[in-house]
CSV table of C-alpha atoms in Angstrom, one decimal:
chain,number,residue,atom,x,y,z
C,1,MET,CA,-30.0,37.5,18.4
C,2,MET,CA,-27.2,36.0,19.9
C,3,LYS,CA,-29.1,32.7,20.5
C,4,ARG,CA,-29.5,32.5,16.8
C,5,LEU,CA,-26.1,33.4,16.0
C,6,PHE,CA,-25.0,30.6,18.3
C,7,CYS,CA,-27.1,28.0,16.7
C,8,GLY,CA,-25.9,28.9,13.3
C,9,LEU,CA,-22.1,28.4,14.2
C,10,VAL,CA,-23.2,25.1,16.0
C,11,MET,CA,-24.8,23.8,12.7
C,12,ALA,CA,-22.0,25.3,10.6
C,13,ALA,CA,-19.3,23.6,12.9
C,14,THR,CA,-21.2,20.0,12.6
C,15,LEU,CA,-21.7,20.4,8.9
C,16,ALA,CA,-17.8,21.3,8.5
C,17,GLY,CA,-17.3,18.3,10.9
C,18,CYS,CA,-19.2,15.9,8.6
C,19,ALA,CA,-17.7,17.1,5.4
C,20,ARG,CA,-14.2,16.2,7.0
C,21,GLN,CA,-15.2,12.7,7.5
C,22,THR,CA,-15.2,12.1,3.6
C,23,ALA,CA,-12.6,11.9,1.1
C,24,GLU,CA,-12.5,11.7,-2.9
C,25,LEU,CA,-11.1,8.8,-4.6
C,26,ASN,CA,-11.0,8.9,-8.6
C,27,ILE,CA,-9.6,5.9,-10.3
C,28,VAL,CA,-8.4,6.2,-13.8
C,29,ALA,CA,-7.8,2.7,-15.8
C,30,PRO,CA,-8.4,3.4,-19.5
C,31,GLN,CA,-7.2,-0.4,-20.3
C,32,MET,CA,-9.8,-2.1,-18.0
C,33,GLU,CA,-13.1,-3.0,-19.5
C,34,ALA,CA,-16.2,-1.5,-18.6
C,35,GLY,CA,-18.0,-3.3,-15.9
C,36,THR,CA,-14.8,-4.4,-14.1
C,37,GLU,CA,-15.0,-4.7,-10.4
C,38,VAL,CA,-12.4,-3.9,-8.0
C,39,VAL,CA,-12.5,-4.1,-4.2
C,40,LEU,CA,-11.7,-1.2,-1.9
C,41,ALA,CA,-10.3,-2.6,1.3
C,42,LYS,CA,-8.9,-1.2,4.4
C,43,LEU,CA,-6.2,-2.5,6.7
C,44,ALA,CA,-7.3,-3.5,10.1
C,45,VAL,CA,-4.3,-4.5,12.3
C,46,ASN,CA,-3.3,-7.6,10.3
C,47,GLN,CA,-6.0,-8.3,8.2
C,48,LEU,CA,-8.0,-6.7,5.2
C,49,LEU,CA,-11.5,-5.6,5.8
C,50,PRO,CA,-13.4,-5.0,2.6
C,51,VAL,CA,-14.9,-1.3,2.4
C,52,ASP,CA,-16.9,-1.6,-1.0
C,53,THR,CA,-17.1,-3.0,-4.5
C,54,LEU,CA,-16.5,-0.8,-7.2
C,55,THR,CA,-17.5,-1.0,-10.8
C,56,LEU,CA,-15.4,0.8,-13.2
C,57,GLN,CA,-17.4,2.4,-16.1
C,58,GLY,CA,-15.7,3.9,-19.3
C,59,GLY,CA,-12.1,3.4,-17.8
C,60,SER,CA,-12.7,5.4,-14.7
C,61,LEU,CA,-14.4,5.9,-11.5
C,62,GLN,CA,-15.4,8.5,-8.8
C,63,TYR,CA,-16.0,7.4,-5.5
C,64,LYS,CA,-16.6,9.0,-1.9
C,65,MET,CA,-15.0,7.5,0.8
C,66,GLU,CA,-16.7,8.0,4.2
C,67,ALA,CA,-16.5,7.6,7.9
C,68,LEU,CA,-12.6,8.5,7.6
C,69,SER,CA,-11.1,10.3,10.4
C,70,GLU,CA,-8.1,12.8,10.2
C,71,THR,CA,-5.7,10.2,11.0
C,72,PRO,CA,-4.5,8.5,7.7
C,73,ASP,CA,-5.5,4.8,7.0
C,74,PHE,CA,-3.9,2.3,5.0
C,75,PHE,CA,-6.2,1.1,1.9
C,76,TYR,CA,-5.7,-1.2,-0.9
C,77,LEU,CA,-7.3,-1.7,-4.4
C,78,LEU,CA,-7.9,-5.3,-5.5
C,79,LYS,CA,-8.8,-7.2,-8.5
C,80,GLY,CA,-9.5,-10.7,-7.4
C,81,GLU,CA,-6.2,-11.8,-5.7
C,82,GLU,CA,-4.3,-9.1,-7.3
C,83,ARG,CA,-3.4,-5.7,-5.5
C,84,LEU,CA,-3.8,-3.1,-8.1
C,85,ALA,CA,-2.6,-0.2,-5.9
C,86,SER,CA,-2.0,0.7,-2.2
C,87,PHE,CA,-2.7,4.1,-0.8
C,88,VAL,CA,-3.1,6.2,2.4
C,89,ALA,CA,-6.0,8.4,2.9
C,90,ALA,CA,-7.5,10.5,5.6
C,91,ALA,CA,-10.8,12.8,5.7
C,92,SER,CA,-10.5,15.7,3.2
C,93,ASP,CA,-8.1,14.0,1.1
C,94,ARG,CA,-8.6,13.9,-2.8
C,95,ILE,CA,-6.8,10.8,-4.0
C,96,GLU,CA,-6.0,9.6,-8.0
C,97,ILE,CA,-5.0,6.2,-8.9
C,98,ARG,CA,-3.9,6.0,-12.5
C,99,LEU,CA,-3.7,2.4,-13.6
C,100,GLU,CA,-2.0,2.4,-17.2
C,101,ASP,CA,0.4,0.1,-19.3
C,102,GLY,CA,1.2,-2.0,-16.2
C,103,LYS,CA,2.2,1.0,-14.0
C,104,VAL,CA,0.4,2.4,-11.1
C,105,ALA,CA,0.6,6.3,-10.0
C,106,VAL,CA,-1.1,7.5,-6.7
C,107,THR,CA,-1.4,11.3,-6.2
C,108,GLY,CA,-3.3,13.6,-4.0
C,109,SER,CA,-1.3,13.6,-0.6
C,110,GLU,CA,2.3,13.3,0.1
C,111,GLU,CA,1.7,10.1,2.3
C,112,ALA,CA,-0.5,8.6,-0.4
C,113,THR,CA,2.3,8.7,-2.9
C,114,LEU,CA,4.7,7.6,-0.7
C,115,PHE,CA,3.1,4.4,0.5
C,116,GLN,CA,2.6,3.4,-3.3
C,117,GLN,CA,6.2,4.0,-4.0
C,118,GLN,CA,7.4,2.1,-1.1
C,119,GLU,CA,5.2,-0.9,-2.0
C,120,ALA,CA,6.4,-0.9,-5.6
C,121,ASP,CA,9.8,-0.8,-4.2
C,122,PHE,CA,9.4,-3.7,-1.9
C,123,ASP,CA,7.6,-5.8,-4.5
C,124,ALA,CA,10.9,-5.5,-6.7
C,125,ALA,CA,12.9,-6.2,-3.6
C,126,GLN,CA,10.7,-9.3,-2.9
C,127,ALA,CA,10.8,-10.6,-6.3
C,128,LYS,CA,14.7,-10.5,-6.5
C,129,PHE,CA,15.0,-12.2,-3.3
C,130,VAL,CA,12.7,-15.0,-4.1
C,131,GLU,CA,14.7,-15.0,-7.7
C,132,LEU,CA,18.1,-15.5,-5.7
C,133,SER,CA,16.4,-18.1,-3.3
C,134,LEU,CA,15.2,-20.2,-6.3
C,135,LEU,CA,18.9,-20.2,-8.0
C,136,MET,CA,20.6,-21.3,-4.9
C,137,ASP,CA,18.2,-23.9,-4.2
C,138,ARG,CA,18.7,-25.2,-7.5
C,139,ALA,CA,22.2,-25.2,-7.2
C,140,ARG,CA,22.2,-27.0,-4.0
C,141,GLU,CA,19.9,-30.0,-5.7
C,142,ALA,CA,22.1,-30.1,-8.4
C,143,GLY,CA,25.2,-30.4,-6.1
C,144,ASP,CA,26.9,-27.5,-7.4
C,145,LYS,CA,28.5,-26.3,-3.9
C,146,ALA,CA,30.2,-23.4,-5.3
C,147,ALA,CA,27.2,-22.0,-7.3
C,148,GLN,CA,25.2,-22.6,-3.9
C,149,GLU,CA,27.7,-20.6,-1.8
C,150,ARG,CA,27.9,-17.6,-4.3
C,151,TYR,CA,24.2,-17.2,-4.4
C,152,GLN,CA,24.1,-17.5,-0.7
C,153,VAL,CA,26.5,-14.8,-0.3
C,154,GLU,CA,24.7,-12.7,-2.9
C,155,LEU,CA,21.4,-13.2,-0.9
C,156,GLY,CA,23.2,-12.1,2.3
C,157,ARG,CA,24.4,-8.9,0.5
C,158,TYR,CA,21.2,-8.3,-0.9
C,159,TYR,CA,19.2,-8.6,2.3
C,160,VAL,CA,21.5,-6.1,4.0
C,161,LYS,CA,21.4,-3.7,1.4
C,162,PHE,CA,17.5,-3.9,1.8
C,163,LYS,CA,17.8,-3.0,5.3
C,164,GLN,CA,20.0,-0.3,4.9
C,165,GLN,CA,17.6,1.3,2.3
C,166,SER,CA,15.0,0.7,5.0
C,167,ILE,CA,16.7,2.4,7.8
C,168,ARG,CA,17.7,5.3,5.3
C,169,PHE,CA,13.8,5.7,4.4
C,170,LEU,CA,13.2,5.8,8.1
C,171,MET,CA,15.6,8.7,9.1
C,172,GLU,CA,14.5,10.5,6.0
C,173,HIS,CA,10.8,10.5,6.8
C,174,PRO,CA,10.6,10.4,10.7
C,175,TYR,CA,7.0,11.5,11.1
C,176,SER,CA,5.4,9.7,8.3
C,177,LEU,CA,3.0,7.2,8.6
C,178,VAL,CA,4.7,4.9,6.2
C,179,GLN,CA,7.1,4.0,8.7
C,180,ILE,CA,4.8,1.5,10.0
C,181,PRO,CA,5.0,-0.6,7.1
C,182,VAL,CA,8.6,-0.3,6.4
C,183,LEU,CA,9.4,-1.2,10.1
C,184,TYR,CA,7.5,-4.5,9.7
C,185,ARG,CA,8.4,-5.9,6.2
C,186,SER,CA,10.8,-8.7,5.9
C,187,LEU,CA,11.8,-10.2,2.8
C,188,GLY,CA,11.4,-14.1,2.3
C,189,LYS,CA,7.9,-13.8,3.7
C,190,SER,CA,4.6,-14.7,2.0
C,191,ARG,CA,3.2,-11.2,1.3
C,192,CYS,CA,0.0,-12.5,-0.4
C,193,GLY,CA,-0.4,-9.5,-2.4
C,194,HIS,CA,-0.5,-7.1,0.4
C,195,SER,CA,1.8,-5.1,2.4
C,196,GLY,CA,5.0,-6.3,3.9
C,197,PHE,CA,3.4,-6.1,7.4
C,198,LEU,CA,0.4,-8.2,6.5
C,199,HIS,CA,0.9,-11.9,6.2
C,200,GLN,CA,-2.8,-12.8,5.8
C,201,ASP,CA,-3.5,-14.8,2.9
C,202,SER,CA,-7.2,-13.7,2.5
C,203,VAL,CA,-9.7,-10.7,2.8
C,204,SER,CA,-12.0,-10.8,5.8
C,205,ARG,CA,-15.4,-11.1,4.5
């Protein structure tokens, strides 16, 4: 009797362990055509490794992510060279990505939502930094020294503000895994559509 009970407990624990190694990914994209293919990629050190190619049907997709650990990993949803979404996932998570009207919403875990928000904020900051840099370069080429100096000062102020916001995030979320990309990101560097601490211009295949 005890032997049977022991075997039953071992089997239950094994099955539970296996169940914890998966996560559910639900993609909702009503404006994408049926048959649209997107690539799910995982960040490994400083490069993206393709996990699978997913095909949307009817503007949505349900996918089971396998071989996950209890420690969250960074994932990206790509369409060609375009980064559609960024998220963090660990075993047992249920992540939903909604793509509609040019907006991205990631829900399912606090870390997943936090990472997408930080990526969106960094995209906006990077775009503003590039805009100011181009204006400064054009002023220099036109020989407008006053405008060049004005944009240079504005760039410096914007960069300081960006760093202050990053430090504030680190202090407000001391235990978040999202601290990693926040620590490594830097304005002015080529993102290549991916995270601020990833500067590779291609997905490893």
